[in-house]
PDB file of C-alpha atoms in Angstrom:
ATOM      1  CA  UNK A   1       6.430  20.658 -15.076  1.00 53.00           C
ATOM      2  CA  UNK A   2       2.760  21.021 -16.349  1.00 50.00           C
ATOM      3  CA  UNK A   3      -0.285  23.317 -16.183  1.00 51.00           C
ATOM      4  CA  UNK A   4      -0.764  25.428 -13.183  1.00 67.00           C
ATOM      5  CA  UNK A   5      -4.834  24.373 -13.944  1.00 64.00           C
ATOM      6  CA  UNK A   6      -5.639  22.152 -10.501  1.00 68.00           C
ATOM      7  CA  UNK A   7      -2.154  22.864  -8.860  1.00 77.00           C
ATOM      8  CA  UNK A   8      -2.612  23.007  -4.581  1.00 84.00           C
ATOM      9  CA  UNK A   9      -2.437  26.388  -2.637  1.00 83.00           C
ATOM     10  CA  UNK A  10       1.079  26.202  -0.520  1.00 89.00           C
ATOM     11  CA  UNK A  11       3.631  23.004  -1.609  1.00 92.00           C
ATOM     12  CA  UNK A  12       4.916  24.120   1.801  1.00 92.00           C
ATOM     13  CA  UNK A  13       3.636  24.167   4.811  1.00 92.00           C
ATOM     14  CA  UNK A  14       5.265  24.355   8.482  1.00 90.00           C
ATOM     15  CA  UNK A  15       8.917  23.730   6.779  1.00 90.00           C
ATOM     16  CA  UNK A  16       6.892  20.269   5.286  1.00 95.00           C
ATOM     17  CA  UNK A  17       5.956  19.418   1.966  1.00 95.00           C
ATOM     18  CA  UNK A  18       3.102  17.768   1.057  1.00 92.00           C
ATOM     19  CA  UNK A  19       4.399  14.559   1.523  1.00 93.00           C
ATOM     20  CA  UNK A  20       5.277  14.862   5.110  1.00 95.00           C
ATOM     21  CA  UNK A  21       9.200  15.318   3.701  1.00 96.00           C
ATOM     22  CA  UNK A  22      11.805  17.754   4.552  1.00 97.00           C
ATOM     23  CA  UNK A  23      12.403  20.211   1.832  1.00 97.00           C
ATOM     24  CA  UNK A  24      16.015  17.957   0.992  1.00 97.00           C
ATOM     25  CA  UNK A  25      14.366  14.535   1.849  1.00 98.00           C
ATOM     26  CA  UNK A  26      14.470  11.825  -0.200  1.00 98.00           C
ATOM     27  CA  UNK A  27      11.515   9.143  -0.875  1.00 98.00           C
ATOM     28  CA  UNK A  28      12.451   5.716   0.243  1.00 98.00           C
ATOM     29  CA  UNK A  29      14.193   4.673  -2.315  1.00 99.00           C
ATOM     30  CA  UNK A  30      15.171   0.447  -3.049  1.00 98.00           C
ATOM     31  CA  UNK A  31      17.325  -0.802  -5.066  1.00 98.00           C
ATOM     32  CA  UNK A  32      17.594  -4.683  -6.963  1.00 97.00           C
ATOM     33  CA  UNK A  33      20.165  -6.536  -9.023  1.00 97.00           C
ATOM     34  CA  UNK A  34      20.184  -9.530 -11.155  1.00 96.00           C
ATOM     35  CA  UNK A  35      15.945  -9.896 -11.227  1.00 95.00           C
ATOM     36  CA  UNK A  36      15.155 -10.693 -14.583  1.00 97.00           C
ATOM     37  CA  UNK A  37      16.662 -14.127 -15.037  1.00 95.00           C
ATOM     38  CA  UNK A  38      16.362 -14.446 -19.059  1.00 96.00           C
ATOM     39  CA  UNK A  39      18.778 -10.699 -19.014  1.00 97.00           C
ATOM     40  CA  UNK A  40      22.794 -11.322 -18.673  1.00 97.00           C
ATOM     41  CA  UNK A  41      22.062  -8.280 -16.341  1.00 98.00           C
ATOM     42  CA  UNK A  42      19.672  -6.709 -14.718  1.00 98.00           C
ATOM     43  CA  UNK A  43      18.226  -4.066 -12.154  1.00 98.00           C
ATOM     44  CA  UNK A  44      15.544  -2.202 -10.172  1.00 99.00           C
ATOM     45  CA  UNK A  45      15.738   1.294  -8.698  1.00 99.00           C
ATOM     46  CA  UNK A  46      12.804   2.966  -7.500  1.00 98.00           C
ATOM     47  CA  UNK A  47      11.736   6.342  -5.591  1.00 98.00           C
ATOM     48  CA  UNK A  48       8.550   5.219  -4.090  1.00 97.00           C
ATOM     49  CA  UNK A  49       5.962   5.058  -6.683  1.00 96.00           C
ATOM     50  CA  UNK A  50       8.541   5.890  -9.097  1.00 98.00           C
ATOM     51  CA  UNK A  51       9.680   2.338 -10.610  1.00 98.00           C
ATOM     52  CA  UNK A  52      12.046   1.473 -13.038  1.00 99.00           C
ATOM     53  CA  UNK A  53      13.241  -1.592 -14.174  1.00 99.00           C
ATOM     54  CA  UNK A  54      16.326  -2.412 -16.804  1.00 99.00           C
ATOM     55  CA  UNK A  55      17.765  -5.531 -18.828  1.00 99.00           C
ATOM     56  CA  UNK A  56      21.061  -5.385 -20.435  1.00 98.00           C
ATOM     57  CA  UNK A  57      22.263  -7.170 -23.332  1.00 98.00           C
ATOM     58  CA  UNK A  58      26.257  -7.668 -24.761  1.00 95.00           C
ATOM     59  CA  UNK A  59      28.595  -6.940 -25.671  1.00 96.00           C
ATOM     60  CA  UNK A  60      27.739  -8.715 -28.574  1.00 95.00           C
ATOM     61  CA  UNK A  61      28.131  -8.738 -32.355  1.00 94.00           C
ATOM     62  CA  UNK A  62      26.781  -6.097 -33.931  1.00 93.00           C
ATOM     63  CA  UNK A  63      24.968  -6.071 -37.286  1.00 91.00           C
ATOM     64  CA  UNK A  64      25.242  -4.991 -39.833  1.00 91.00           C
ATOM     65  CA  UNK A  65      29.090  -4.876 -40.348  1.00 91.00           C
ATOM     66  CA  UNK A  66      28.938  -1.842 -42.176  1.00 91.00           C
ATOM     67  CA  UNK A  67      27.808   0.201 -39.098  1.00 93.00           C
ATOM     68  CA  UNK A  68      30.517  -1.947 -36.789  1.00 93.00           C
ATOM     69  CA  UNK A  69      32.561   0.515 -34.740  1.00 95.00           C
ATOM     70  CA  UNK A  70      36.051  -0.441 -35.641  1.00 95.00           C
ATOM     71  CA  UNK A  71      37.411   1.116 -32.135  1.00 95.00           C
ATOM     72  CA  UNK A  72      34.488   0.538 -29.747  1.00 96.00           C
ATOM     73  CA  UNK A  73      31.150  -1.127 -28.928  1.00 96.00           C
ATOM     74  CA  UNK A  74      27.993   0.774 -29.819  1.00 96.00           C
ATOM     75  CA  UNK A  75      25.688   1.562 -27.087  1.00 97.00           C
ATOM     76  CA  UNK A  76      21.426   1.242 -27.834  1.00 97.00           C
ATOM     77  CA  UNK A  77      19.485   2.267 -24.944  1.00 98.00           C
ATOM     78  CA  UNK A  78      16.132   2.291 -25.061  1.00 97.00           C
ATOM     79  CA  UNK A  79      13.371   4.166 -22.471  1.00 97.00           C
ATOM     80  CA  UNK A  80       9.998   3.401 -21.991  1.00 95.00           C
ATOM     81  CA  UNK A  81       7.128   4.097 -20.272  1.00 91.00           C
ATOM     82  CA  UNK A  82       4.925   1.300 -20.423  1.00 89.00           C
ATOM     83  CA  UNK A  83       1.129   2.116 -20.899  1.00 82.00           C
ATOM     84  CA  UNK A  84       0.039   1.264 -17.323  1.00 78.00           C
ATOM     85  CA  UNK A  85       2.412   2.947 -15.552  1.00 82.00           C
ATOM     86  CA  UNK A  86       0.645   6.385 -15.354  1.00 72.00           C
ATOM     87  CA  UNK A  87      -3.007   7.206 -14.331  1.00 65.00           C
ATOM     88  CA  UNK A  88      -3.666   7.541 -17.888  1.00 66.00           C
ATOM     89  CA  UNK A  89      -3.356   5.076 -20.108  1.00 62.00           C
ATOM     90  CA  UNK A  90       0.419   5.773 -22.261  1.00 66.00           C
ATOM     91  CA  UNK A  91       0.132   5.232 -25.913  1.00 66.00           C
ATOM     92  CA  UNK A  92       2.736   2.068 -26.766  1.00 65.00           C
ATOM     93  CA  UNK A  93       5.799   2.558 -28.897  1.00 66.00           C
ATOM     94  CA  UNK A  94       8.488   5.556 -29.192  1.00 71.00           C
ATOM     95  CA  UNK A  95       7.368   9.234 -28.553  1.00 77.00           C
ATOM     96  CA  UNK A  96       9.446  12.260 -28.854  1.00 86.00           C
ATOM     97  CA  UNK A  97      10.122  12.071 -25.088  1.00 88.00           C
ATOM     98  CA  UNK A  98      11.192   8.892 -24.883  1.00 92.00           C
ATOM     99  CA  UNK A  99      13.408   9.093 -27.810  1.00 95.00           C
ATOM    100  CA  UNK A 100      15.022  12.321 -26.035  1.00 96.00           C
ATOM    101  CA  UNK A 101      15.380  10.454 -22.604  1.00 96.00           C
ATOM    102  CA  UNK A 102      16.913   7.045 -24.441  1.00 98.00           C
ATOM    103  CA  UNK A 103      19.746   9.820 -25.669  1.00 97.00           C
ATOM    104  CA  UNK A 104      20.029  11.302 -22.707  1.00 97.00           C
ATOM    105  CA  UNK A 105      20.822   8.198 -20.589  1.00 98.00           C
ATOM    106  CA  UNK A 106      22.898   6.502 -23.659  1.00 98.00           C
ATOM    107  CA  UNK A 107      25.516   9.398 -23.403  1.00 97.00           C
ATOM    108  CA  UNK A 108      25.680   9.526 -19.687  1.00 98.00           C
ATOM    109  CA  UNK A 109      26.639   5.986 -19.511  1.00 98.00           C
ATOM    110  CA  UNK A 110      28.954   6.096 -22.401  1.00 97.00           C
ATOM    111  CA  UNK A 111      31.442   8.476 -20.057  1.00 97.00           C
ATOM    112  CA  UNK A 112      31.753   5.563 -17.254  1.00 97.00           C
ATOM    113  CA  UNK A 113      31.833   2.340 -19.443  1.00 98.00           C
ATOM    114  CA  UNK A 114      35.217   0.999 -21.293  1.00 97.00           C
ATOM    115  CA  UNK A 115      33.392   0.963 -24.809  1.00 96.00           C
ATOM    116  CA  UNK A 116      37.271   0.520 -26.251  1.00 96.00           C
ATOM    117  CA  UNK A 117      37.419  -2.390 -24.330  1.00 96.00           C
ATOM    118  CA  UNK A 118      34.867  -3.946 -26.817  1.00 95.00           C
ATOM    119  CA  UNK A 119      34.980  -3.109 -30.561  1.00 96.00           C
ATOM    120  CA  UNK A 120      32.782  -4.108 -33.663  1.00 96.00           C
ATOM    121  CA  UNK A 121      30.272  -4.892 -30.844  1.00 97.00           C
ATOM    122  CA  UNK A 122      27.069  -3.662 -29.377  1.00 97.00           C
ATOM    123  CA  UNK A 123      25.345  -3.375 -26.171  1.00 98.00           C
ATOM    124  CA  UNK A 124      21.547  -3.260 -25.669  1.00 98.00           C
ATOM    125  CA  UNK A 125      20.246  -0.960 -22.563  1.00 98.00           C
ATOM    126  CA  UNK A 126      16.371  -1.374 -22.094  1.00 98.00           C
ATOM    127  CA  UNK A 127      14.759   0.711 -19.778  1.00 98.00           C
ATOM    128  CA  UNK A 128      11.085   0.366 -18.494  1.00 97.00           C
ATOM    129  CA  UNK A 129       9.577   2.652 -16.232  1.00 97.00           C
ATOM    130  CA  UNK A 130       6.772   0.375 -14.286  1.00 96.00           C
ATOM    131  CA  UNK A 131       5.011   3.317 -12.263  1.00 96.00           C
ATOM    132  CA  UNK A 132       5.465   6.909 -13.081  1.00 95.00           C
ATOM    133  CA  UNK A 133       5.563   9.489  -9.818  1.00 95.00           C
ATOM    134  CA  UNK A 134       7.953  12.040 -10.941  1.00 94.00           C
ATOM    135  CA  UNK A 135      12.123  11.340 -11.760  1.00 96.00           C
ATOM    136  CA  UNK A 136      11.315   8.651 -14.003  1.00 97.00           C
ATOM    137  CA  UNK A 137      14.796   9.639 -16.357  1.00 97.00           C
ATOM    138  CA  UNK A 138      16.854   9.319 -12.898  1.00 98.00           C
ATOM    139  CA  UNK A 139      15.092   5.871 -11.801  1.00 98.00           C
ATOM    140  CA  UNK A 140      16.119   4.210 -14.971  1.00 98.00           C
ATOM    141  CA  UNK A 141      19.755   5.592 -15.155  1.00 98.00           C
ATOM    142  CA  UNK A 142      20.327   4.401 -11.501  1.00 99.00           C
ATOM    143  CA  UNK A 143      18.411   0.854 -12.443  1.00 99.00           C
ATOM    144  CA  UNK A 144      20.481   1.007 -15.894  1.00 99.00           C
ATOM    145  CA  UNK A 145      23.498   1.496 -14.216  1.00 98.00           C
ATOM    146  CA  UNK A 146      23.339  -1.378 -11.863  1.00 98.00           C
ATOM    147  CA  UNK A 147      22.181  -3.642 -14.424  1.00 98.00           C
ATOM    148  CA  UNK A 148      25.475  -3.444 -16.659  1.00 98.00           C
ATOM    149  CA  UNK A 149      27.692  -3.986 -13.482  1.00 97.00           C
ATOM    150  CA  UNK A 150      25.367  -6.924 -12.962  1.00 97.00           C
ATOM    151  CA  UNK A 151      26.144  -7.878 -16.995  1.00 97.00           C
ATOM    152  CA  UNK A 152      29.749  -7.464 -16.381  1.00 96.00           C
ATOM    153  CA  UNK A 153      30.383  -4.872 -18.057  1.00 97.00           C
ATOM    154  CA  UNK A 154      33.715  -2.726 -17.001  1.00 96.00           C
ATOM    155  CA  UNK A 155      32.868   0.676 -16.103  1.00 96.00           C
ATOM    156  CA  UNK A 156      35.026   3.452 -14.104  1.00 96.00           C
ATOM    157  CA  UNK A 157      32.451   3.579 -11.624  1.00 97.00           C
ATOM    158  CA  UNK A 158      28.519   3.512 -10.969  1.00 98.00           C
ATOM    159  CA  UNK A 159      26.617   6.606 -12.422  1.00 98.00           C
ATOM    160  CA  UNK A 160      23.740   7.324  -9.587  1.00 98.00           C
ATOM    161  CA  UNK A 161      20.952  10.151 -10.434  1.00 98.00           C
ATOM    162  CA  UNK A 162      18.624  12.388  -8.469  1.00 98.00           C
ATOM    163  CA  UNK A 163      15.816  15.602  -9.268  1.00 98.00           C
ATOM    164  CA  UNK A 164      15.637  18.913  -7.370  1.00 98.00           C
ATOM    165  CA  UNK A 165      13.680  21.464  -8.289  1.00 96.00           C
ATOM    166  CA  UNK A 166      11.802  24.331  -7.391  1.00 96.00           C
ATOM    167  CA  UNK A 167       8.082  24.477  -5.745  1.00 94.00           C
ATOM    168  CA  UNK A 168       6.625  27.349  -3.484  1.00 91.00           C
ATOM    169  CA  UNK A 169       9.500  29.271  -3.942  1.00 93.00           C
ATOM    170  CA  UNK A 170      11.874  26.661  -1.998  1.00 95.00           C
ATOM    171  CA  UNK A 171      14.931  24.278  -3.858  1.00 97.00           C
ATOM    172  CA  UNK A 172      13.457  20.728  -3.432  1.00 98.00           C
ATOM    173  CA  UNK A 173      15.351  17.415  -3.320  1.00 98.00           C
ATOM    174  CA  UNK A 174      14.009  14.058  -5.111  1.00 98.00           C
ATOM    175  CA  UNK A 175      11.194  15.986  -7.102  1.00 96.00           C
ATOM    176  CA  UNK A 176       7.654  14.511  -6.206  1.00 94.00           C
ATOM    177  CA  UNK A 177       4.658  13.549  -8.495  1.00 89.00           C
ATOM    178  CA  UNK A 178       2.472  17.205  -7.889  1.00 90.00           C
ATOM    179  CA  UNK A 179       6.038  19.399  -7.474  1.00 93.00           C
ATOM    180  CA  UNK A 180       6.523  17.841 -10.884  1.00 88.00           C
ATOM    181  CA  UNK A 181       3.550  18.986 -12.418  1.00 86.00           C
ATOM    182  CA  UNK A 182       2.813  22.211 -10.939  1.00 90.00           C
ATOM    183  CA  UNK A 183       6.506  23.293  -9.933  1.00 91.00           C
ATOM    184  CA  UNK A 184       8.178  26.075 -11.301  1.00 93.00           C
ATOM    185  CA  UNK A 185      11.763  24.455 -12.050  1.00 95.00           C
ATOM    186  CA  UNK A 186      12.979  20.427 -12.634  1.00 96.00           C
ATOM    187  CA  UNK A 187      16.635  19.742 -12.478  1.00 97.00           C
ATOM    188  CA  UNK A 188      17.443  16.327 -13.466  1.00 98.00           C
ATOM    189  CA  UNK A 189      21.293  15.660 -12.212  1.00 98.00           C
ATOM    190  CA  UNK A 190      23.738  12.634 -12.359  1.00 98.00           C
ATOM    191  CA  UNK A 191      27.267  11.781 -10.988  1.00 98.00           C
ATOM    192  CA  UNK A 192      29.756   9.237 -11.332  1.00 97.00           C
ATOM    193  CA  UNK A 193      29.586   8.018  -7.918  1.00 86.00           C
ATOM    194  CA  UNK A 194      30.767  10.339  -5.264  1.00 82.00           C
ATOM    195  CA  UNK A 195      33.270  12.399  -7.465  1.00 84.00           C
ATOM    196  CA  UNK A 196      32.398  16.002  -8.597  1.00 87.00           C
ATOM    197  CA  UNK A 197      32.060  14.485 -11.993  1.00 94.00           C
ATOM    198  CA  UNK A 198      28.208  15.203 -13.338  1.00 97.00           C
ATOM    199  CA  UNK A 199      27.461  12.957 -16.553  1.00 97.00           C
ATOM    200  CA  UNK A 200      23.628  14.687 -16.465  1.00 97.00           C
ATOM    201  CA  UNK A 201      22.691  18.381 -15.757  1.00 96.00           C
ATOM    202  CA  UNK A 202      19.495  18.797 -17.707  1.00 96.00           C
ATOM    203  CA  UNK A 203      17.187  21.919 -16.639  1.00 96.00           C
ATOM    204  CA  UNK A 204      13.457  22.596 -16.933  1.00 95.00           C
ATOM    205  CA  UNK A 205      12.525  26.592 -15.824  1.00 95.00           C
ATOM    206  CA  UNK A 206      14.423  29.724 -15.082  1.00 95.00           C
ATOM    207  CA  UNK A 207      16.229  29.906 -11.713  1.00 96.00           C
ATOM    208  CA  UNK A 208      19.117  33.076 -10.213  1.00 97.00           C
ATOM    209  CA  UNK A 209      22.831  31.949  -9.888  1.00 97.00           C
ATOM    210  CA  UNK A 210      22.651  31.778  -6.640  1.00 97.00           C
ATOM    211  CA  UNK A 211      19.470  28.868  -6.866  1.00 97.00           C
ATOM    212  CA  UNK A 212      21.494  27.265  -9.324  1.00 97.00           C
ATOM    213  CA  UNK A 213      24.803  26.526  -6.878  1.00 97.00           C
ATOM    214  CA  UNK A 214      22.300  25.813  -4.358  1.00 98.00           C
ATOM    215  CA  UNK A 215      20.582  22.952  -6.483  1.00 98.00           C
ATOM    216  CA  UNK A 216      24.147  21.985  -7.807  1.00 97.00           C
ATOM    217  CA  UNK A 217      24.687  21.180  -4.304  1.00 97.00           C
ATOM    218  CA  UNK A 218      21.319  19.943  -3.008  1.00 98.00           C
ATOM    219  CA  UNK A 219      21.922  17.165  -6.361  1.00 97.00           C
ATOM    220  CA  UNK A 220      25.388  16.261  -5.761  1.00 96.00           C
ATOM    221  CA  UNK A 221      24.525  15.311  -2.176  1.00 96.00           C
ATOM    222  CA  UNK A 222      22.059  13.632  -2.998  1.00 97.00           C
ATOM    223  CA  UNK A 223      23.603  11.380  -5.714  1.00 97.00           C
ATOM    224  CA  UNK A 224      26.117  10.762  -3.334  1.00 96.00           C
ATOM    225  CA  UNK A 225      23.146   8.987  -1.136  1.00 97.00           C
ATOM    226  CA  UNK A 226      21.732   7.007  -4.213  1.00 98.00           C
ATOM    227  CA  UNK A 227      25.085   5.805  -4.806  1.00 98.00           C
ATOM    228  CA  UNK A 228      25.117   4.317  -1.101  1.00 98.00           C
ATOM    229  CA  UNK A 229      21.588   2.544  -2.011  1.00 98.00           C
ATOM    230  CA  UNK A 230      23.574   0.767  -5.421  1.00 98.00           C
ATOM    231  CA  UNK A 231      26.384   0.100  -3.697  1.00 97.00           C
ATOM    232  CA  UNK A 232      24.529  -2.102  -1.197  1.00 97.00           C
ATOM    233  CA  UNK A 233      22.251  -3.899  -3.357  1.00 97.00           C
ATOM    234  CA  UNK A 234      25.431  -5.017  -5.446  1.00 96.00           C
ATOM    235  CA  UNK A 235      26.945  -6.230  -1.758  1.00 95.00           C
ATOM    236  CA  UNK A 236      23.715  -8.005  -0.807  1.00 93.00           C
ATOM    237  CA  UNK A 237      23.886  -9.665  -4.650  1.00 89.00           C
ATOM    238  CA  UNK A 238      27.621 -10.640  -4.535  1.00 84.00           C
ATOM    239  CA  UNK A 239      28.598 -11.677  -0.908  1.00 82.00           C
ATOM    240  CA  UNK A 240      30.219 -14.784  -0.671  1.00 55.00           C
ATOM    241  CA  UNK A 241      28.059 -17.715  -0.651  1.00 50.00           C
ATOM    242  CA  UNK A 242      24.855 -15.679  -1.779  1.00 53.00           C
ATOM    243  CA  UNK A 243      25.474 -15.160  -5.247  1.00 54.00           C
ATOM    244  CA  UNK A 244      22.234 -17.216  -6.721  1.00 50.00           C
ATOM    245  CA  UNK A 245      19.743 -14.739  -4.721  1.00 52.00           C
ATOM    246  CA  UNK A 246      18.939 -11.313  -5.896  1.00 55.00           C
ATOM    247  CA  UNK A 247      20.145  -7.984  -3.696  1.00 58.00           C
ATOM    248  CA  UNK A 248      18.105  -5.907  -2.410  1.00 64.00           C
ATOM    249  CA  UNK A 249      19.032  -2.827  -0.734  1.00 68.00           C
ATOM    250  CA  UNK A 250      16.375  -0.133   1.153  1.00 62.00           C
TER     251      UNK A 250
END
């Protein structure tokens, strides 16, 4: 959410948003796997002109010994918005926000993949966001997540991510570039697959109880349809006799 300097009169207008969408609407979303061929795995998730794009990396030895995790692998993620990917030009190298989102998504995925499985080992997550248009934190999680089932990497199940927030007074699905900046609440949300387990419930902005189960809800359907978008990329990727071209699901 940003300044309310330049933000447009209604966000809603005849039950539409600005957009053209329904207030619980996605984008179109599209998902990859296995498109960076130098990466042991690999993925692309994007919400329209949000894009993200991940490599993973491992397991693999990790130095130095001393910081080895006798019991389990040791997960690096690391997010980034590369400098083109806004209007304005992004500064290279780690901010405070990036640093914050790399944590974010590191922890989430640490509650679906069998880090025991792996010890005195590490696993590099990379995470660049190509175009930035609002949910950039959810894009990468989705891309990240289909990337280390592309690595082959065991995990209980694929973690899929969506925004809601709040604009105009109305609970918004799949949070837009201008909602974004000039809406009064961002709720960034994340399941493991269909279950009721959330891995990611990070708030932005003061909402009633009753907004709050709403947007629960709104988020938890809505994972359940980003889930539905993995799952068929990783089909299109592995289906017998295809396995050399990359899946691509819309």
């Amino acid at each position: 959410m940003g300044s309310k300097v330049g933000a447009p009169e209604k966000f809603i207008i005849k039950g539409k948003r600005l957009d053209g969408r329904k207030l619980d609407e996605f984008r179109p979303m599209s998902a990859d796997v296995h498109t960076l061929s130098k990466a042991p795995g690999s993925g692309e998730f994007s919400f329209e002109n949000t894009k993200a794009i991940s490599g993973v990396f491992g397991p693999k030895p990790f130095y130095p010994r001393g910081l080895q995790d006798p019991k389990r692998t040791k997960l690096n993620c690391k997010y980034t918005m590369i400098p083109f990917s806004t209007k304005e030009r992004i500064r290279p190298g780690r901010s405070r926000r990036s640093t914050e989102i790399s944590k974010v998504i590191r922890e989430a995925l640490a509650q679906v993949i069998f880090t025991e499985d792996y010890p005195k080992t590490g696993i590099d997550i990379f995470i660049d966001i190509l175009q930035a248009d609002a949910s950039t934190r959810c894009a990468g999680l989705n891309a990240a997540s289909l990337a280390i089932v592309d690595a082959g990497v065991p995990m209980a199940d694929l973690i899929s991510s969506c925004s809601v927030g709040k604009a105009g007074g109305e609970i918004l699905l799949d949070v837009g570039g201008l909602e974004d900046n000039y809406g009064e609440v961002d709720f960034a949300v994340a399941t493991v697959g269909k279950q009721d387990k959330f891995v990611l419930l990070q708030l932005d902005g003061i909402v009633t109880f009753d907004e709050f189960k709403k947007m629960v809800k709104m988020s938890k359907e809505g994972c359940g349809k980003v889930y539905e978008i993995q799952q068929e990329a990783l089909r299109q990727r592995y289906k017998t006799g295809d396995n050399n071209e990359n899946g691509k699901s819309k």
